[in-house]
Amino acid sequence: MNYKLSLLVAVAATAMTASVAKADIAVATAGPITGQYATFGEQMKKGIEQAVADINAAGGVLGQKLKLEVGDDACDPKQAVAVANQLAKAGVKFVAGHFCSGSSIPASQVYAEEGVLQISPASTNPKLTEQNLKNVLRVCGRDDQQGQIAGKYLLDNYKGKNVAILHDKSAYGKGLADETQKALNAGGQKEKIYEAYTAGEKDYSALVSKLKQEAVDVVYVGGYHTEAGLLARQMKDQGLNAPIVSGDALVTNEYWAITGPAGENTMMTFGPDPREMPEAKEAVEKFRKAGYEPEGYTLYTYAALQIWAEAAKQANSTDSAKIADVLRKNSYNTVIGKIGFDAKGDVTSPAYVWYRWNNGQYAQVK
């Protein structure tokens, strides 16, 4: 009787051990799944869903399949902290997120405390990696890099003209506007207007009237596509034909859905279009076959999980500290090209190029 009982206990223990060994590894993305910036949350969700499917089809990570969790922060800093805590409590090992810098920065503190590795596909505010948190990286560039390019563009094309710089008060928008202002001023030109606006409002006619009164020739917008789109449309309505120049948050077809023809000739900075890279061909075909166009940060999110999965294999562990060490020592072939990281967790070869909106589509300026 005792022998049979011991045998049963041993079998049960073996089964439990095997079950634990083969348990799924929880990974996540977190971003604005709902709210006015939900188009970017959808990009992130679609990107990581396909990456999880492809990695699992290839055998998973360390013999284990990946299980996806999705957190919705609505680009709200407080909600982002709550989401970060929820994901950590759920045992998530890796987060591709967040989207808004104002969410990524406070959430990163939670991930640091809980030992979760974070790679943002989209948060560009320098402060994210200037915190020197070992577990925090990003696969996009930084606002000080975007701002340098934007400032040079304004100097080259609007020297001696009336330049307006606007921002939405967010970590991303204000940070980008400030870096652009800094580059413009360093080139010997002072902006005509530097003004903040409130995100989420619908009527910017008073601001537009001020821009018109000051006879501005170009408007730089540090902010997201929703407000930039409304500004473009309301500028057109008031007969102000100054073009809008902005950053990577306008990389969505929703911008034109808001502006219509008023968005013509809007300029924006973003990385080279990953959809045109040979490394992305197979993934892009899968997205398009499923009826989804992988624009904006879709492939950046895919790449973030690709990098983590490969680093976990190299470290032979899902421990964040071990993976973080590996990440900074190697480079990785991804759908957005070859990626390496510096000591802070920034990409070692960031590149921003110009895009122009024309007839309802945006394309890289060659």
CSV table of C-alpha atoms in Angstrom, one decimal:
chain,number,residue,atom,x,y,z
A,1,MET,CA,0.0,0.0,0.0
A,2,ASN,CA,2.8,2.4,1.0
A,3,TYR,CA,4.7,1.5,-2.2
A,4,LYS,CA,1.6,2.2,-4.4
A,5,LEU,CA,1.1,5.6,-2.6
A,6,SER,CA,4.8,6.5,-3.0
A,7,LEU,CA,4.5,5.6,-6.7
A,8,LEU,CA,1.5,7.8,-7.2
A,9,VAL,CA,3.2,10.7,-5.4
A,10,ALA,CA,6.3,10.3,-7.6
A,11,VAL,CA,4.2,10.1,-10.8
A,12,ALA,CA,2.2,13.2,-9.7
A,13,ALA,CA,5.4,15.1,-8.9
A,14,THR,CA,6.9,14.2,-12.3
A,15,ALA,CA,3.8,15.3,-14.0
A,16,MET,CA,3.8,18.6,-12.1
A,17,THR,CA,7.4,19.2,-12.9
A,18,ALA,CA,6.8,18.5,-16.6
A,19,SER,CA,3.8,20.8,-16.5
A,20,VAL,CA,5.9,23.6,-15.0
A,21,ALA,CA,8.7,23.1,-17.4
A,22,LYS,CA,6.4,23.4,-20.4
A,23,ALA,CA,4.3,26.3,-19.0
A,24,ASP,CA,3.8,29.2,-21.4
A,25,ILE,CA,5.9,32.3,-21.1
A,26,ALA,CA,3.8,35.4,-20.7
A,27,VAL,CA,4.7,38.4,-22.8
A,28,ALA,CA,2.7,41.5,-23.4
A,29,THR,CA,2.1,44.7,-25.2
A,30,ALA,CA,0.7,47.8,-23.5
A,31,GLY,CA,-0.5,51.0,-25.2
A,32,PRO,CA,-3.6,52.9,-26.2
A,33,ILE,CA,-6.0,50.1,-27.1
A,34,THR,CA,-8.8,52.5,-26.5
A,35,GLY,CA,-9.1,56.3,-26.6
A,36,GLN,CA,-8.2,58.9,-29.2
A,37,TYR,CA,-4.8,57.3,-30.0
A,38,ALA,CA,-6.2,53.7,-30.3
A,39,THR,CA,-5.0,53.5,-33.9
A,40,PHE,CA,-1.5,53.1,-32.5
A,41,GLY,CA,-2.6,50.6,-29.9
A,42,GLU,CA,-4.0,48.5,-32.8
A,43,GLN,CA,-0.7,48.7,-34.6
A,44,MET,CA,1.1,47.4,-31.6
A,45,LYS,CA,-1.4,44.7,-30.9
A,46,LYS,CA,-1.4,43.5,-34.5
A,47,GLY,CA,2.4,43.5,-34.6
A,48,ILE,CA,2.9,41.5,-31.4
A,49,GLU,CA,0.1,39.0,-32.3
A,50,GLN,CA,1.8,38.1,-35.5
A,51,ALA,CA,5.2,38.0,-33.8
A,52,VAL,CA,3.9,35.6,-31.2
A,53,ALA,CA,2.3,33.4,-33.8
A,54,ASP,CA,5.5,33.3,-35.9
A,55,ILE,CA,7.8,32.6,-32.9
A,56,ASN,CA,5.4,29.8,-31.6
A,57,ALA,CA,5.2,28.3,-35.0
A,58,ALA,CA,9.0,28.1,-35.1
A,59,GLY,CA,9.1,26.3,-31.7
A,60,GLY,CA,8.7,29.1,-29.2
A,61,VAL,CA,11.4,30.3,-26.8
A,62,LEU,CA,13.5,27.8,-24.8
A,63,GLY,CA,11.1,25.0,-25.7
A,64,GLN,CA,8.1,27.0,-24.4
A,65,LYS,CA,5.3,28.7,-26.2
A,66,LEU,CA,4.5,32.4,-25.7
A,67,LYS,CA,1.3,33.5,-24.3
A,68,LEU,CA,0.2,37.1,-25.1
A,69,GLU,CA,-1.3,39.6,-22.6
A,70,VAL,CA,-2.5,43.0,-23.8
A,71,GLY,CA,-2.7,46.1,-21.5
A,72,ASP,CA,-4.7,49.2,-22.2
A,73,ASP,CA,-3.2,52.4,-20.8
A,74,ALA,CA,-5.2,54.8,-23.1
A,75,CYS,CA,-2.0,56.9,-23.1
A,76,ASP,CA,-2.8,57.9,-19.5
A,77,PRO,CA,0.2,57.9,-17.1
A,78,LYS,CA,-1.8,56.7,-14.1
A,79,GLN,CA,-3.5,54.0,-16.0
A,80,ALA,CA,-0.1,53.0,-17.4
A,81,VAL,CA,1.2,52.4,-13.9
A,82,ALA,CA,-1.9,50.3,-13.0
A,83,VAL,CA,-1.4,48.3,-16.2
A,84,ALA,CA,2.3,47.8,-15.5
A,85,ASN,CA,1.4,46.4,-12.0
A,86,GLN,CA,-1.3,44.1,-13.4
A,87,LEU,CA,1.1,42.7,-16.0
A,88,ALA,CA,3.9,42.2,-13.5
A,89,LYS,CA,1.4,40.4,-11.2
A,90,ALA,CA,0.4,38.2,-14.1
A,91,GLY,CA,4.0,37.0,-14.4
A,92,VAL,CA,4.7,38.7,-17.7
A,93,LYS,CA,8.4,38.5,-18.5
A,94,PHE,CA,8.5,41.1,-21.3
A,95,VAL,CA,6.5,44.1,-22.4
A,96,ALA,CA,6.6,45.7,-25.9
A,97,GLY,CA,5.4,49.1,-24.8
A,98,HIS,CA,4.2,51.5,-24.0
A,99,PHE,CA,3.4,53.9,-26.9
A,100,CYS,CA,3.1,57.3,-25.4
A,101,SER,CA,6.3,58.5,-23.6
A,102,GLY,CA,4.1,59.8,-20.8
A,103,SER,CA,3.0,56.2,-20.2
A,104,SER,CA,6.3,54.5,-20.8
A,105,ILE,CA,8.3,56.6,-18.3
A,106,PRO,CA,6.2,56.0,-15.2
A,107,ALA,CA,5.5,52.4,-16.2
A,108,SER,CA,9.2,51.7,-16.5
A,109,GLN,CA,9.7,52.3,-12.8
A,110,VAL,CA,7.2,49.5,-12.1
A,111,TYR,CA,8.9,47.1,-14.5
A,112,ALA,CA,12.3,47.9,-13.0
A,113,GLU,CA,11.1,47.0,-9.5
A,114,GLU,CA,9.3,43.9,-10.7
A,115,GLY,CA,12.1,42.5,-13.0
A,116,VAL,CA,10.1,42.9,-16.2
A,117,LEU,CA,12.1,43.7,-19.4
A,118,GLN,CA,10.6,46.6,-21.4
A,119,ILE,CA,11.3,47.5,-25.0
A,120,SER,CA,9.2,50.4,-26.3
A,121,PRO,CA,8.5,50.4,-30.0
A,122,ALA,CA,7.5,54.0,-30.0
A,123,SER,CA,8.3,56.2,-27.0
A,124,THR,CA,10.8,58.8,-28.1
A,125,ASN,CA,11.2,61.1,-25.1
A,126,PRO,CA,14.9,61.0,-24.1
A,127,LYS,CA,14.1,60.7,-20.4
A,128,LEU,CA,12.9,57.1,-20.9
A,129,THR,CA,16.5,55.8,-21.3
A,130,GLU,CA,18.2,58.6,-19.5
A,131,GLN,CA,16.9,57.0,-16.3
A,132,ASN,CA,19.6,54.4,-16.8
A,133,LEU,CA,17.3,51.5,-16.0
A,134,LYS,CA,18.9,48.3,-17.0
A,135,ASN,CA,15.7,46.6,-18.1
A,136,VAL,CA,14.4,49.5,-20.3
A,137,LEU,CA,15.2,49.8,-24.0
A,138,ARG,CA,13.6,51.1,-27.2
A,139,VAL,CA,13.7,50.2,-30.9
A,140,CYS,CA,12.8,53.7,-32.1
A,141,GLY,CA,14.9,56.9,-32.0
A,142,ARG,CA,14.7,59.9,-29.7
A,143,ASP,CA,13.1,63.3,-29.8
A,144,ASP,CA,16.5,65.1,-29.6
A,145,GLN,CA,17.4,63.3,-32.8
A,146,GLN,CA,14.0,64.1,-34.4
A,147,GLY,CA,14.2,67.7,-33.2
A,148,GLN,CA,17.7,68.2,-34.7
A,149,ILE,CA,16.4,67.1,-38.1
A,150,ALA,CA,13.2,69.2,-37.8
A,151,GLY,CA,15.1,72.3,-36.7
A,152,LYS,CA,17.5,72.0,-39.7
A,153,TYR,CA,14.5,71.6,-42.1
A,154,LEU,CA,12.9,74.8,-40.8
A,155,LEU,CA,16.2,76.6,-41.1
A,156,ASP,CA,16.8,75.4,-44.6
A,157,ASN,CA,13.3,76.1,-45.9
A,158,TYR,CA,12.0,78.9,-43.7
A,159,LYS,CA,15.0,81.1,-43.0
A,160,GLY,CA,13.8,84.5,-41.9
A,161,LYS,CA,10.2,83.4,-42.1
A,162,ASN,CA,7.6,83.3,-39.4
A,163,VAL,CA,7.8,79.9,-37.7
A,164,ALA,CA,5.2,78.8,-35.1
A,165,ILE,CA,6.0,75.9,-32.7
A,166,LEU,CA,3.0,74.3,-30.9
A,167,HIS,CA,2.8,71.4,-28.5
A,168,ASP,CA,0.2,69.5,-26.6
A,169,LYS,CA,1.9,69.6,-23.1
A,170,SER,CA,2.6,65.8,-23.2
A,171,ALA,CA,6.0,64.3,-22.5
A,172,TYR,CA,6.2,63.4,-26.2
A,173,GLY,CA,4.7,66.5,-27.7
A,174,LYS,CA,6.4,69.1,-25.5
A,175,GLY,CA,9.7,67.2,-25.6
A,176,LEU,CA,9.7,67.1,-29.4
A,177,ALA,CA,8.7,70.8,-29.7
A,178,ASP,CA,11.4,71.9,-27.3
A,179,GLU,CA,14.1,69.9,-29.2
A,180,THR,CA,13.0,71.5,-32.4
A,181,GLN,CA,12.9,74.9,-30.9
A,182,LYS,CA,16.4,74.3,-29.5
A,183,ALA,CA,17.8,73.3,-32.9
A,184,LEU,CA,16.1,76.3,-34.6
A,185,ASN,CA,17.4,78.8,-32.1
A,186,ALA,CA,20.9,77.3,-32.3
A,187,GLY,CA,20.8,78.0,-36.0
A,188,GLY,CA,20.2,81.7,-35.3
A,189,GLN,CA,16.5,81.9,-35.8
A,190,LYS,CA,13.8,82.7,-33.2
A,191,GLU,CA,10.3,81.3,-33.6
A,192,LYS,CA,7.4,83.8,-34.0
A,193,ILE,CA,5.1,81.8,-31.7
A,194,TYR,CA,5.7,79.1,-29.1
A,195,GLU,CA,2.4,78.0,-27.8
A,196,ALA,CA,0.7,75.1,-26.0
A,197,TYR,CA,-2.7,73.7,-26.8
A,198,THR,CA,-4.9,71.2,-24.9
A,199,ALA,CA,-5.1,67.7,-26.3
A,200,GLY,CA,-8.6,66.3,-26.7
A,201,GLU,CA,-10.3,69.6,-27.6
A,202,LYS,CA,-12.2,69.9,-30.9
A,203,ASP,CA,-12.1,73.7,-31.5
A,204,TYR,CA,-8.7,75.3,-32.0
A,205,SER,CA,-10.1,78.3,-33.9
A,206,ALA,CA,-8.8,80.9,-31.4
A,207,LEU,CA,-5.3,79.4,-31.7
A,208,VAL,CA,-5.6,79.4,-35.5
A,209,SER,CA,-6.7,83.0,-35.5
A,210,LYS,CA,-3.6,83.9,-33.6
A,211,LEU,CA,-1.4,82.1,-36.1
A,212,LYS,CA,-3.2,83.9,-38.9
A,213,GLN,CA,-2.8,87.3,-37.2
A,214,GLU,CA,1.0,86.7,-36.8
A,215,ALA,CA,1.2,85.7,-40.5
A,216,VAL,CA,3.0,82.4,-39.8
A,217,ASP,CA,4.6,80.7,-42.8
A,218,VAL,CA,4.9,77.2,-41.2
A,219,VAL,CA,3.5,75.5,-38.1
A,220,TYR,CA,5.6,72.9,-36.3
A,221,VAL,CA,3.3,70.6,-34.2
A,222,GLY,CA,4.7,68.6,-31.3
A,223,GLY,CA,1.8,66.3,-30.7
A,224,TYR,CA,-0.4,63.5,-32.0
A,225,HIS,CA,-2.3,63.1,-35.3
A,226,THR,CA,-5.8,63.8,-33.9
A,227,GLU,CA,-5.1,67.4,-32.8
A,228,ALA,CA,-2.6,68.0,-35.6
A,229,GLY,CA,-5.4,67.0,-38.1
A,230,LEU,CA,-7.9,69.3,-36.5
A,231,LEU,CA,-5.4,72.1,-36.6
A,232,ALA,CA,-4.7,71.5,-40.3
A,233,ARG,CA,-8.4,71.5,-41.2
A,234,GLN,CA,-9.2,74.6,-39.1
A,235,MET,CA,-6.2,76.4,-40.6
A,236,LYS,CA,-7.6,75.7,-44.0
A,237,ASP,CA,-11.1,76.8,-43.0
A,238,GLN,CA,-9.7,80.2,-41.9
A,239,GLY,CA,-7.6,80.6,-45.1
A,240,LEU,CA,-4.2,80.0,-43.5
A,241,ASN,CA,-2.2,78.0,-45.9
A,242,ALA,CA,0.9,77.5,-43.8
A,243,PRO,CA,2.0,73.9,-44.0
A,244,ILE,CA,2.3,71.7,-40.9
A,245,VAL,CA,5.5,70.0,-40.0
A,246,SER,CA,5.5,67.3,-37.3
A,247,GLY,CA,6.9,64.1,-36.0
A,248,ASP,CA,6.3,60.4,-36.0
A,249,ALA,CA,2.9,60.5,-34.3
A,250,LEU,CA,1.4,61.4,-37.7
A,251,VAL,CA,2.3,58.1,-39.2
A,252,THR,CA,-1.2,56.8,-39.5
A,253,ASN,CA,-3.9,57.0,-42.2
A,254,GLU,CA,-6.2,58.4,-39.6
A,255,TYR,CA,-4.4,61.7,-40.0
A,256,TRP,CA,-5.8,62.1,-43.5
A,257,ALA,CA,-9.2,60.8,-42.4
A,258,ILE,CA,-9.3,63.9,-40.2
A,259,THR,CA,-7.8,66.5,-42.5
A,260,GLY,CA,-8.9,65.5,-45.9
A,261,PRO,CA,-7.3,67.7,-48.6
A,262,ALA,CA,-6.2,70.1,-45.8
A,263,GLY,CA,-3.5,67.6,-44.9
A,264,GLU,CA,-1.8,68.0,-48.3
A,265,ASN,CA,2.0,68.6,-48.0
A,266,THR,CA,2.2,67.9,-44.3
A,267,MET,CA,5.7,66.9,-43.5
A,268,MET,CA,6.8,64.5,-40.7
A,269,THR,CA,9.8,62.7,-39.5
A,270,PHE,CA,9.9,58.9,-39.0
A,271,GLY,CA,12.3,56.0,-39.5
A,272,PRO,CA,12.8,54.5,-43.0
A,273,ASP,CA,9.7,52.6,-43.9
A,274,PRO,CA,10.2,49.1,-42.6
A,275,ARG,CA,7.6,47.7,-45.0
A,276,GLU,CA,10.1,48.3,-47.8
A,277,MET,CA,12.9,46.4,-46.2
A,278,PRO,CA,13.7,42.9,-47.6
A,279,GLU,CA,13.8,41.5,-44.0
A,280,ALA,CA,10.1,42.5,-43.6
A,281,LYS,CA,8.8,41.0,-46.8
A,282,GLU,CA,7.5,37.7,-45.4
A,283,ALA,CA,5.8,39.4,-42.4
A,284,VAL,CA,4.3,42.2,-44.5
A,285,GLU,CA,2.8,39.6,-46.8
A,286,LYS,CA,1.2,37.8,-43.9
A,287,PHE,CA,-0.3,41.0,-42.6
A,288,ARG,CA,-1.6,42.0,-46.0
A,289,LYS,CA,-3.0,38.6,-46.6
A,290,ALA,CA,-5.0,39.0,-43.4
A,291,GLY,CA,-6.3,42.3,-44.6
A,292,TYR,CA,-4.2,44.5,-42.4
A,293,GLU,CA,-1.7,47.1,-43.6
A,294,PRO,CA,1.3,47.1,-41.2
A,295,GLU,CA,2.0,50.8,-41.1
A,296,GLY,CA,3.5,52.9,-38.4
A,297,TYR,CA,4.6,51.0,-35.3
A,298,THR,CA,3.3,47.6,-36.3
A,299,LEU,CA,6.6,46.2,-37.4
A,300,TYR,CA,8.5,48.0,-34.6
A,301,THR,CA,6.4,46.1,-32.1
A,302,TYR,CA,7.0,42.9,-34.0
A,303,ALA,CA,10.7,43.6,-33.9
A,304,ALA,CA,10.7,44.3,-30.2
A,305,LEU,CA,9.5,40.8,-29.4
A,306,GLN,CA,11.8,39.3,-32.0
A,307,ILE,CA,14.8,40.8,-30.2
A,308,TRP,CA,13.6,39.7,-26.8
A,309,ALA,CA,13.0,36.1,-28.0
A,310,GLU,CA,16.5,35.9,-29.6
A,311,ALA,CA,18.2,37.4,-26.5
A,312,ALA,CA,16.4,35.0,-24.2
A,313,LYS,CA,17.7,32.1,-26.3
A,314,GLN,CA,21.2,33.5,-26.1
A,315,ALA,CA,21.0,34.0,-22.4
A,316,ASN,CA,19.3,30.6,-22.0
A,317,SER,CA,17.0,32.4,-19.5
A,318,THR,CA,13.9,34.6,-19.3
A,319,ASP,CA,15.5,36.5,-16.4
A,320,SER,CA,15.4,40.2,-17.3
A,321,ALA,CA,18.8,41.1,-15.9
A,322,LYS,CA,20.5,38.3,-17.9
A,323,ILE,CA,18.6,39.2,-21.1
A,324,ALA,CA,19.5,42.9,-20.6
A,325,ASP,CA,23.2,42.1,-20.4
A,326,VAL,CA,22.9,40.1,-23.7
A,327,LEU,CA,20.9,42.8,-25.4
A,328,ARG,CA,23.6,45.4,-25.0
A,329,LYS,CA,26.4,43.1,-26.2
A,330,ASN,CA,24.9,41.8,-29.5
A,331,SER,CA,22.9,43.0,-32.5
A,332,TYR,CA,19.8,41.5,-33.9
A,333,ASN,CA,18.3,40.9,-37.3
A,334,THR,CA,14.7,42.0,-37.3
A,335,VAL,CA,11.9,43.1,-39.6
A,336,ILE,CA,13.0,46.7,-39.2
A,337,GLY,CA,16.7,45.9,-40.0
A,338,LYS,CA,19.7,45.2,-37.8
A,339,ILE,CA,19.3,46.6,-34.3
A,340,GLY,CA,22.0,47.1,-31.6
A,341,PHE,CA,21.8,49.0,-28.3
A,342,ASP,CA,24.1,51.3,-26.4
A,343,ALA,CA,24.5,51.2,-22.6
A,344,LYS,CA,21.4,53.4,-22.1
A,345,GLY,CA,19.2,51.1,-24.1
A,346,ASP,CA,18.9,53.3,-27.2
A,347,VAL,CA,19.5,52.0,-30.7
A,348,THR,CA,23.0,52.5,-31.9
A,349,SER,CA,22.1,53.5,-35.4
A,350,PRO,CA,18.9,55.6,-35.3
A,351,ALA,CA,17.7,57.1,-38.5
A,352,TYR,CA,15.0,59.6,-39.2
A,353,VAL,CA,13.9,60.6,-42.7
A,354,TRP,CA,11.2,62.8,-44.1
A,355,TYR,CA,7.7,61.8,-45.2
A,356,ARG,CA,5.1,63.9,-47.0
A,357,TRP,CA,1.4,63.6,-47.2
A,358,ASN,CA,0.1,63.7,-50.7
A,359,ASN,CA,-3.4,62.9,-52.0
A,360,GLY,CA,-4.4,60.8,-49.0
A,361,GLN,CA,-1.1,58.8,-48.7
A,362,TYR,CA,2.2,59.4,-47.0
A,363,ALA,CA,5.5,58.4,-48.5
A,364,GLN,CA,9.1,58.8,-47.7
A,365,VAL,CA,10.7,61.8,-49.4
A,366,LYS,CA,13.5,60.3,-51.6
